[in-house]
CSV table of C-alpha atoms and ligand atoms in Angstrom, one decimal:
chain,number,residue,atom,x,y,z
A,1155,MET,CA,0.0,0.0,0.0
A,1156,SER,CA,1.3,3.4,-0.9
A,1157,LYS,CA,1.9,6.0,1.9
A,1158,LEU,CA,-0.1,9.1,2.3
A,1159,HIS,CA,2.1,12.0,3.6
A,1160,ILE,CA,0.2,14.9,5.0
A,1161,ILE,CA,2.6,17.9,5.0
A,1162,ASP,CA,1.0,20.1,7.5
A,1163,HIS,CA,3.9,22.5,8.3
A,1164,PRO,CA,2.6,25.7,9.9
A,1165,LEU,CA,3.8,27.8,7.0
A,1166,ILE,CA,1.9,25.5,4.6
A,1167,LEU,CA,-1.2,25.6,6.7
A,1168,HIS,CA,-1.2,29.4,6.8
A,1169,LYS,CA,-0.7,29.8,3.1
A,1170,LEU,CA,-3.3,27.2,2.4
A,1171,SER,CA,-5.9,29.0,4.5
A,1172,ILE,CA,-5.5,32.1,2.3
A,1173,ILE,CA,-5.6,29.9,-0.9
A,1174,ARG,CA,-8.9,28.5,0.3
A,1175,ASP,CA,-10.5,31.9,0.9
A,1176,LYS,CA,-12.9,32.7,-1.9
A,1177,ASN,CA,-12.0,36.4,-1.6
A,1178,THR,CA,-8.3,35.7,-2.5
A,1179,GLY,CA,-7.6,37.2,-5.9
A,1180,VAL,CA,-5.9,35.5,-8.9
A,1181,LYS,CA,-2.5,37.1,-8.3
A,1182,GLU,CA,-2.2,36.1,-4.7
A,1183,PHE,CA,-3.7,32.7,-5.3
A,1184,ARG,CA,-1.2,31.9,-8.0
A,1185,GLU,CA,1.8,33.1,-5.9
A,1186,LEU,CA,0.7,31.1,-2.9
A,1187,VAL,CA,0.1,27.9,-4.9
A,1188,SER,CA,3.6,28.2,-6.2
A,1189,GLU,CA,5.0,28.9,-2.7
A,1190,VAL,CA,3.2,25.9,-1.2
A,1191,ALA,CA,4.4,23.7,-4.0
A,1192,SER,CA,8.0,24.8,-3.2
A,1193,LEU,CA,7.6,24.0,0.5
A,1194,MET,CA,6.0,20.6,-0.3
A,1195,CYS,CA,8.8,19.8,-2.8
A,1196,TYR,CA,11.3,20.1,0.1
A,1197,GLU,CA,9.5,17.4,2.0
A,1198,ALA,CA,8.7,15.2,-1.0
A,1199,THR,CA,12.4,15.0,-2.0
A,1200,ARG,CA,13.6,14.1,1.5
A,1201,ASP,CA,14.5,10.6,0.4
A,1202,LEU,CA,16.6,11.6,-2.6
A,1203,GLU,CA,19.9,9.7,-2.6
A,1204,THR,CA,23.1,11.5,-1.8
A,1205,GLU,CA,26.8,10.6,-2.2
A,1206,GLU,CA,30.0,11.7,-0.5
A,1207,VAL,CA,32.3,14.0,-2.4
A,1208,GLU,CA,35.2,16.2,-1.3
A,1209,VAL,CA,35.3,20.0,-1.6
A,1210,GLU,CA,38.0,22.4,-0.7
A,1211,THR,CA,36.8,25.0,1.7
A,1212,PRO,CA,39.0,28.1,2.3
A,1213,VAL,CA,40.2,26.2,5.4
A,1214,ALA,CA,40.5,22.5,4.6
A,1215,THR,CA,39.2,19.5,2.6
A,1216,ALA,CA,35.7,18.6,3.6
A,1217,LYS,CA,33.8,15.4,3.0
A,1218,VAL,CA,30.3,16.5,2.1
A,1219,ARG,CA,27.2,15.1,0.5
A,1220,GLN,CA,25.7,15.9,-2.9
A,1221,LEU,CA,22.7,14.6,-4.8
A,1222,ALA,CA,23.3,11.4,-6.6
A,1223,GLY,CA,21.3,8.7,-8.3
A,1224,LYS,CA,18.3,9.2,-10.5
A,1225,LYS,CA,17.4,12.6,-11.8
A,1226,LEU,CA,14.0,14.2,-11.4
A,1227,ALA,CA,11.1,15.0,-13.7
A,1228,ILE,CA,8.1,17.1,-12.7
A,1229,VAL,CA,4.9,16.3,-14.5
A,1230,PRO,CA,2.0,18.8,-14.1
A,1231,VAL,CA,-1.5,17.6,-15.0
A,1232,LEU,CA,-2.8,20.4,-17.2
A,1233,ARG,CA,-4.1,22.9,-16.5
A,1234,ALA,CA,-4.0,23.4,-12.8
A,1235,GLY,CA,-0.8,21.5,-12.2
A,1236,LEU,CA,1.0,24.2,-14.1
A,1237,GLY,CA,0.5,26.4,-11.1
A,1238,MET,CA,2.9,24.2,-9.1
A,1239,VAL,CA,5.8,23.9,-11.6
A,1240,ASP,CA,7.7,27.1,-10.9
A,1241,GLY,CA,7.7,26.6,-7.2
A,1242,MET,CA,9.1,23.1,-7.7
A,1243,LEU,CA,11.7,24.3,-10.1
A,1244,GLN,CA,12.9,26.9,-7.6
A,1245,LEU,CA,14.2,24.0,-5.5
A,1246,ILE,CA,15.2,21.6,-8.3
A,1247,PRO,CA,16.1,23.9,-11.2
A,1248,SER,CA,17.6,21.1,-13.3
A,1249,ALA,CA,14.5,18.9,-13.2
A,1250,LYS,CA,12.9,18.2,-16.6
A,1251,VAL,CA,9.2,18.9,-17.1
A,1252,GLY,CA,6.7,16.7,-18.9
A,1253,HIS,CA,3.1,17.7,-19.5
A,1254,ILE,CA,0.0,15.7,-19.5
A,1255,GLY,CA,-3.3,17.2,-20.4
A,1256,LEU,CA,-6.4,15.8,-18.8
A,1257,TYR,CA,-9.8,17.3,-18.2
A,1258,ARG,CA,-12.7,15.8,-16.2
A,1259,ASP,CA,-15.8,15.3,-18.3
A,1260,PRO,CA,-18.4,17.3,-16.3
A,1261,GLU,CA,-21.1,14.7,-16.8
A,1262,THR,CA,-19.2,11.5,-16.1
A,1263,LEU,CA,-16.3,13.0,-14.1
A,1264,GLU,CA,-14.1,10.6,-16.1
A,1265,PRO,CA,-10.7,12.0,-17.2
A,1266,VAL,CA,-10.1,12.7,-20.9
A,1267,GLU,CA,-6.5,12.9,-22.2
A,1268,TYR,CA,-5.8,15.7,-24.7
A,1269,TYR,CA,-2.1,16.3,-24.6
A,1270,CYS,CA,1.1,14.5,-23.6
A,1271,LYS,CA,4.8,15.4,-24.0
A,1272,MET,CA,7.5,13.9,-21.8
A,1273,PRO,CA,11.3,14.2,-21.7
A,1274,ASN,CA,12.9,11.4,-23.7
A,1275,ASP,CA,14.6,9.8,-20.7
A,1276,ILE,CA,11.5,10.0,-18.4
A,1277,ALA,CA,11.7,6.2,-17.7
A,1278,SER,CA,15.0,6.6,-15.9
A,1279,ARG,CA,13.9,9.5,-13.8
A,1280,ASN,CA,12.1,9.9,-10.5
A,1281,VAL,CA,8.8,11.4,-11.5
A,1282,ILE,CA,6.7,13.8,-9.3
A,1283,ILE,CA,3.2,14.3,-10.8
A,1284,VAL,CA,1.7,17.6,-9.6
A,1285,ASP,CA,-1.9,18.7,-9.5
A,1286,PRO,CA,-3.5,20.9,-6.8
A,1287,MET,CA,-6.6,18.8,-6.4
A,1288,LEU,CA,-7.1,15.0,-5.9
A,1289,ALA,CA,-10.9,14.7,-5.9
A,1290,THR,CA,-12.3,11.4,-7.3
A,1291,GLY,CA,-8.7,10.4,-8.1
A,1292,GLY,CA,-9.7,9.7,-11.7
A,1293,SER,CA,-7.3,12.2,-13.3
A,1294,ALA,CA,-4.4,11.3,-11.1
A,1295,SER,CA,-4.9,7.6,-11.5
A,1296,ALA,CA,-5.2,8.0,-15.3
A,1297,ALA,CA,-2.0,10.2,-15.5
A,1298,ILE,CA,0.0,7.6,-13.5
A,1299,SER,CA,-1.3,4.7,-15.6
A,1300,PHE,CA,-0.5,6.6,-18.7
A,1301,ILE,CA,3.1,7.4,-17.9
A,1302,LYS,CA,3.6,3.8,-16.5
A,1303,SER,CA,2.3,2.1,-19.6
A,1304,ARG,CA,3.4,4.4,-22.4
A,1305,TYR,CA,6.9,5.3,-21.0
A,1306,GLY,CA,7.7,2.6,-18.5
A,1307,CYS,CA,8.1,5.0,-15.5
A,1308,LYS,CA,8.6,3.1,-12.3
A,1309,ASN,CA,9.5,5.7,-9.6
A,1310,ILE,CA,6.5,7.9,-9.3
A,1311,LYS,CA,5.2,10.2,-6.6
A,1312,LEU,CA,2.0,12.3,-6.6
A,1313,MET,CA,1.8,15.7,-5.0
A,1314,ASN,CA,-1.5,17.6,-4.4
A,1315,LEU,CA,-2.4,20.6,-2.3
A,1316,ILE,CA,-5.7,19.2,-1.2
A,1317,ALA,CA,-7.0,15.6,-1.3
A,1318,ALA,CA,-10.3,14.0,-0.7
A,1319,PRO,CA,-10.5,10.6,1.0
A,1320,GLU,CA,-12.1,9.2,-2.2
A,1321,GLY,CA,-9.2,10.2,-4.3
A,1322,VAL,CA,-6.6,8.9,-1.9
A,1323,GLU,CA,-8.4,5.5,-1.8
A,1324,ARG,CA,-8.6,5.4,-5.6
A,1325,VAL,CA,-4.9,6.1,-6.2
A,1326,GLN,CA,-3.8,3.7,-3.4
A,1327,ALA,CA,-6.0,1.0,-4.9
A,1328,ASP,CA,-4.9,1.5,-8.5
A,1329,HIS,CA,-1.3,2.4,-7.8
A,1330,PRO,CA,-0.1,0.9,-4.5
A,1331,ASP,CA,3.5,1.8,-5.5
A,1332,VAL,CA,2.9,5.6,-5.7
A,1333,ASP,CA,3.2,7.6,-2.5
A,1334,ILE,CA,0.9,10.6,-2.2
A,1335,TYR,CA,2.0,14.0,-0.7
A,1336,THR,CA,-0.8,16.4,0.2
A,1337,ALA,CA,-1.0,19.5,2.4
A,1338,ALA,CA,-4.6,18.7,3.5
A,1339,LEU,CA,-7.0,15.7,3.6
A,1340,ASP,CA,-10.4,17.3,3.4
A,1341,GLU,CA,-13.8,15.8,4.4
A,1342,ARG,CA,-15.4,14.6,1.2
A,1343,LEU,CA,-16.7,15.2,-2.3
A,1344,ASN,CA,-19.9,17.0,-3.1
A,1345,ASP,CA,-22.4,15.8,-5.8
A,1346,HIS,CA,-20.4,17.6,-8.5
A,1347,GLY,CA,-17.2,15.9,-7.5
A,1348,TYR,CA,-15.8,19.1,-5.8
A,1349,ILE,CA,-13.7,18.7,-2.7
A,1350,VAL,CA,-15.5,20.0,0.5
A,1351,PRO,CA,-14.4,22.4,1.8
A,1352,GLY,CA,-11.6,22.5,-0.8
A,1353,LEU,CA,-10.8,25.7,-2.6
A,1354,GLY,CA,-13.2,25.6,-5.6
A,1355,ASP,CA,-12.0,25.0,-9.1
A,1356,ALA,CA,-8.2,25.2,-9.0
A,1357,GLY,CA,-7.6,25.8,-12.7
A,1358,ASP,CA,-10.1,28.6,-12.9
A,1359,ARG,CA,-8.7,30.3,-9.8
A,1360,ILE,CA,-5.1,30.0,-11.1
A,1361,PHE,CA,-5.8,31.3,-14.5
A,1362,GLY,CA,-8.7,33.6,-13.7
A,1363,THR,CA,-11.1,31.9,-16.1
A,1364,LYS,CA,-14.3,32.4,-14.0
B,1495,PRP,C1,-9.1,19.4,-11.9
B,1495,PRP,C2,-7.9,19.2,-11.1
B,1495,PRP,C3,-7.6,17.8,-11.3
B,1495,PRP,C4,-8.9,17.1,-11.4
B,1495,PRP,C5,-9.2,16.4,-10.1
B,1495,PRP,O1,-8.9,19.6,-13.2
B,1495,PRP,O2,-6.9,20.1,-11.4
B,1495,PRP,O3,-6.8,17.5,-12.5
B,1495,PRP,O4,-9.9,18.2,-11.6
B,1495,PRP,O5,-10.4,15.8,-10.2
B,1495,PRP,P1,-10.5,14.2,-10.1
B,1495,PRP,O6,-9.6,13.7,-9.0
B,1495,PRP,O7,-11.9,13.9,-9.8
B,1495,PRP,O8,-10.1,13.6,-11.4
B,1495,PRP,P2,-10.0,19.9,-14.3
B,1495,PRP,O9,-10.6,18.7,-14.9
B,1495,PRP,O10,-11.0,20.9,-13.6
B,1495,PRP,O11,-9.2,20.6,-15.4
B,1495,PRP,P3,-8.4,22.0,-15.4
B,1495,PRP,O12,-7.1,21.8,-14.6
B,1495,PRP,O13,-8.1,22.2,-16.9
B,1495,PRP,O14,-9.2,23.1,-14.8
B,1496,URA,N1,-11.1,19.9,-9.4
B,1496,URA,C1,-11.0,21.1,-8.8
B,1496,URA,O1,-10.4,22.1,-9.4
B,1496,URA,N2,-11.6,21.3,-7.6
B,1496,URA,C2,-12.2,20.3,-7.0
B,1496,URA,O2,-12.7,20.6,-5.8
B,1496,URA,C3,-12.3,19.1,-7.6
B,1496,URA,C4,-11.8,18.9,-8.8
């Protein structure tokens, strides 16, 4: 069974409280989503491998540790996942970025794929899929299935700002190898598949389309 990591650092909780507020405007919403993604990235990369190297300080030779092992790829689920990319890249500037476009059919709530472009070497990278919302889990599960089956990715994590229990269960059932990182586990979904209390439509709030 995959692990659910709830990253409830006080700074993240504070920023998330402003993100949730319906009176928060597009500019601030966008900035805060990026900041929270950056803070979450710090925690989600805690298990990256390091190796010992030597550097010359002005005083002596020091044995220190640097990142080693597999390189990273960030894969935002379009559209809303785009809002998390810059924040992630602030911490891991050399990560490559793949894009997967999925939208939820408003009637069936099923994900429909409309775009996909991955780095050539994605199969050998540690992949972090980012999307602010994990609601039914349909989009996340489809995105994970897709990059597993089409590209052979094996080391995948999922990062969301807010998750519903239904979405967590779905991803854990479909992909027991994929750990989930979220800043909040909310109560439930409403009849339209929106997370309650959630933050509304993440894509619309990031891009100002409503
Ligand atoms: C939202 C969100 C997720 C999806 C979550 O995207 O960003 O991708 O819904 O819902 P699910 O867990 O029930 O699949 P949406 O379909 O609204 O598209 P958008 O990002 O283009 O606004
Ligand atoms: N997508 C969103 O943007 N918000 C939700 O609450 C659920 C799905």
